[in-house]
GROMACS .gro file of C-alpha atoms in nm:
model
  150
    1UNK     CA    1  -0.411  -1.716   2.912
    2UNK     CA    2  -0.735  -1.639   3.107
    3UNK     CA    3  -0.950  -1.509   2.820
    4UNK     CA    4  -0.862  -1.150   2.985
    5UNK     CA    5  -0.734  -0.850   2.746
    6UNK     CA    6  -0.358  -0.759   2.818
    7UNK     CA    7  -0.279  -0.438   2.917
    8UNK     CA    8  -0.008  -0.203   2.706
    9UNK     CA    9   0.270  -0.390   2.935
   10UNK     CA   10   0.192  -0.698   2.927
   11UNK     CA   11   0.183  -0.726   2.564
   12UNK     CA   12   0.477  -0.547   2.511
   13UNK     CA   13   0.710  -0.810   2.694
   14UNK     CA   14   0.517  -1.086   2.556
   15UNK     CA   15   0.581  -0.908   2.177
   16UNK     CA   16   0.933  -0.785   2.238
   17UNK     CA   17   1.109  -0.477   2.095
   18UNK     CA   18   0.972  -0.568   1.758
   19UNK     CA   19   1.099  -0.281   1.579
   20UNK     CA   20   0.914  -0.407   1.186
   21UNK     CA   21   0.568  -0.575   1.142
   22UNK     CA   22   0.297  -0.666   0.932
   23UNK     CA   23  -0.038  -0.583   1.094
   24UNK     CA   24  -0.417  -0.613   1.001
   25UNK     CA   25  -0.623  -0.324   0.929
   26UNK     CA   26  -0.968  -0.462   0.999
   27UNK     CA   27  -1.375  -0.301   0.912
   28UNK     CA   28  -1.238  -0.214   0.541
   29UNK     CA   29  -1.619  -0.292   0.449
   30UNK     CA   30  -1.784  -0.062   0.688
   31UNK     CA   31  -1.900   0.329   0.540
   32UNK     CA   32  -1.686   0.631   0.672
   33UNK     CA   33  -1.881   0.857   0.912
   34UNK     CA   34  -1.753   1.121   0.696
   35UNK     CA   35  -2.025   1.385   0.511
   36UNK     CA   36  -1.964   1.173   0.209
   37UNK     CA   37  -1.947   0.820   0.368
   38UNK     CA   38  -1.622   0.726   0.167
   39UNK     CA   39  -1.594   0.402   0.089
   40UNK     CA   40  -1.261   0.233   0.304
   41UNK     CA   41  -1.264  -0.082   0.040
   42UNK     CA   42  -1.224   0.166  -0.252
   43UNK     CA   43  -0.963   0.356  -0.127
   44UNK     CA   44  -0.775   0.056  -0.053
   45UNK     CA   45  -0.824  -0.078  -0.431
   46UNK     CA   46  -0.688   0.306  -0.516
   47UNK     CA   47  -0.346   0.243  -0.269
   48UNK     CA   48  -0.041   0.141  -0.397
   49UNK     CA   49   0.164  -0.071  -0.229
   50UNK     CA   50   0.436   0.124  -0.067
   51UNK     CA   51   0.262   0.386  -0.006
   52UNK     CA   52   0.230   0.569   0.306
   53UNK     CA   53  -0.032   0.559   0.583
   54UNK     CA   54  -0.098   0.695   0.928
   55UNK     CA   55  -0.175   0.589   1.255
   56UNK     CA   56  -0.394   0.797   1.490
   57UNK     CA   57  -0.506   0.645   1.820
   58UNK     CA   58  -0.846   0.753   1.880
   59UNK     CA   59  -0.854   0.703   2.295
   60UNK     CA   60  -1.225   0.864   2.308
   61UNK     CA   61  -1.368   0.578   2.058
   62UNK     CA   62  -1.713   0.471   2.210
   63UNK     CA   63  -1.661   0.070   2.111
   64UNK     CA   64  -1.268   0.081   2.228
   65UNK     CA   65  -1.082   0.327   2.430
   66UNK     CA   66  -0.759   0.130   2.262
   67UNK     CA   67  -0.825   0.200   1.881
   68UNK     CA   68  -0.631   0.280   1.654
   69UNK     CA   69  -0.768   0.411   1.292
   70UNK     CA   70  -0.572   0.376   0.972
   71UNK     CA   71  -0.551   0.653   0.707
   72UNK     CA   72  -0.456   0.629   0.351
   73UNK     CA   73  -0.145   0.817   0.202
   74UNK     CA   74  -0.495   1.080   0.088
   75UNK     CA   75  -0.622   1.141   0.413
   76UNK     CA   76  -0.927   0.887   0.398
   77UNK     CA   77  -0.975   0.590   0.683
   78UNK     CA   78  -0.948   0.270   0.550
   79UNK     CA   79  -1.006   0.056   0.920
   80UNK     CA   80  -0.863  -0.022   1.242
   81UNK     CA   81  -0.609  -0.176   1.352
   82UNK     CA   82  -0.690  -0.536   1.501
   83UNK     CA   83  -0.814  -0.497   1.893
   84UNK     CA   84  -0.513  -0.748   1.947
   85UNK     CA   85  -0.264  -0.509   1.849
   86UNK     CA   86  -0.398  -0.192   1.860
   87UNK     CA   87  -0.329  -0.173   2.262
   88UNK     CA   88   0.055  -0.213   2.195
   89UNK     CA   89   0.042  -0.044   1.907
   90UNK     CA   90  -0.095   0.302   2.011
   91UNK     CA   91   0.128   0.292   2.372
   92UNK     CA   92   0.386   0.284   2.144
   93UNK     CA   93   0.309   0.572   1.986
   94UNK     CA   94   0.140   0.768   2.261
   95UNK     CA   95   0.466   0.684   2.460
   96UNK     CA   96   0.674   0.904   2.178
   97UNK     CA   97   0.815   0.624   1.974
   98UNK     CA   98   0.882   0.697   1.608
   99UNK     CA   99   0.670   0.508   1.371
  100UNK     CA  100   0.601   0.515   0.954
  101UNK     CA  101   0.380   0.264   0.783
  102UNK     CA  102   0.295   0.187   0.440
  103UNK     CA  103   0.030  -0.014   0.243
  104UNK     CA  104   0.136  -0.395   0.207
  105UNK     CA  105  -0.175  -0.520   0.049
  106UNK     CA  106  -0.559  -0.612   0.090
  107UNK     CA  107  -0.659  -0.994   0.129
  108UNK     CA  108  -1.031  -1.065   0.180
  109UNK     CA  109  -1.198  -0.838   0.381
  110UNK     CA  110  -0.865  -0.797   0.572
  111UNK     CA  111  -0.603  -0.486   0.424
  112UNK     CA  112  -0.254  -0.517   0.514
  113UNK     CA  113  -0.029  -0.246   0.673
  114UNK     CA  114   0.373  -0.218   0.739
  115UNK     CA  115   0.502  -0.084   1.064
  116UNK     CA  116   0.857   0.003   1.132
  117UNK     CA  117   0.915   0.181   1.469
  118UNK     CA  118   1.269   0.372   1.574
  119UNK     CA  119   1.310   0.588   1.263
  120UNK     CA  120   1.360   0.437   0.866
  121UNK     CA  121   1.094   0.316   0.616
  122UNK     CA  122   0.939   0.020   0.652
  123UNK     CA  123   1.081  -0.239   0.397
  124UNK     CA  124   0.797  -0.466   0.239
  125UNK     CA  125   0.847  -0.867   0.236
  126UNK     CA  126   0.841  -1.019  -0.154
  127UNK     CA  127   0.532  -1.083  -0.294
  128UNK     CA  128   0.486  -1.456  -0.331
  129UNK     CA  129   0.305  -1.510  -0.695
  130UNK     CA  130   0.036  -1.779  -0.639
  131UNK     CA  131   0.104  -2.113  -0.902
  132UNK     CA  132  -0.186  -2.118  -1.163
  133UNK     CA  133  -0.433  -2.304  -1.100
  134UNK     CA  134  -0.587  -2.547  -1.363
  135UNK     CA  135  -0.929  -2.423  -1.471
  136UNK     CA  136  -1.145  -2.693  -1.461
  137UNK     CA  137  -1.467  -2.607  -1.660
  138UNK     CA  138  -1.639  -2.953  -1.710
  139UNK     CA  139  -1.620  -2.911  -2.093
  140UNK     CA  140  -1.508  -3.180  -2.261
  141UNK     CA  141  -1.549  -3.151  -2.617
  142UNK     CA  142  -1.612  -3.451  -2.850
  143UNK     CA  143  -1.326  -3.614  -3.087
  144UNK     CA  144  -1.338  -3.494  -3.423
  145UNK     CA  145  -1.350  -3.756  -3.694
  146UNK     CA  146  -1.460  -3.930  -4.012
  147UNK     CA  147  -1.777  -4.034  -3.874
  148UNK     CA  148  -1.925  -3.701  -3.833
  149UNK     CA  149  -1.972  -3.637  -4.153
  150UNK     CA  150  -1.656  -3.409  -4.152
   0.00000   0.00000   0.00000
């Protein structure tokens, strides 16, 4: 690669006919431009997982003509898709094709979204539990015994 941005093409033979896909949704942390400047990190903590969102493609954005916004199963924005996927993204949908996404999950300052494209829901991978972690807390108390008067 050059460094150069693919067009809607060239991305789409390099990705494939991927029908399913996890993507990021990306500025969760910035303020809606909305009259009450709704707050995209608290709607995301409000989501369930499963539940549906929608994709608009916003082609008269001032920072990317490519964008994609993400909106929550209430009608608020919760980001953008990432500028990597966005441009295949929203010529898939601007070209007609059927798409449904959900909420997957929020990691960060990165939210998660599933896409399924060609008709049916989107089916959500497992959720892989994190093993415990030992707390280490530098306390280490001293021995009981006789010789503390006990």
């Amino acid at each position: 690669m050059n460094g150069r941005a693919l067009d809607v093409g060239q991305a789409h033979d390099q990705l494939g006919d991927m029908d399913e896909m996890t993507l990021a949704v990306v500025g969760i942390d910035f303020p809606n431009e909305d009259k009450a400047r709704s707050n995209r990190r608290f709607e995301l903590l409000a989501s369930v997982r499963g539940e549906p969102v929608s994709l608009r493609p916003e082609p008269r954005n001032r920072h990317d003509p490519n964008a994609v916004a993400v909106f929550s199963a209430r009608d608020v924005q919760v980001g953008y898709l990432s500028a990597e996927r966005a441009p295949l993204i929203g010529g898939r949908i601007r070209r007609g094709e059927e798409v449904q996404a959900v909420f997957q999950g929020i990691a960060g300052a990165v939210a998660y979204i599933r896409v399924r494209f060609g008709g049916g829901a989107p089916t959500l991978p497992p959720v892989v539990e994190a093993p415990p972690q030992p707390i280490e807390d530098d306390f280490y108390p001293d021995p009981d015994g006789p010789e503390w008067g006990a």
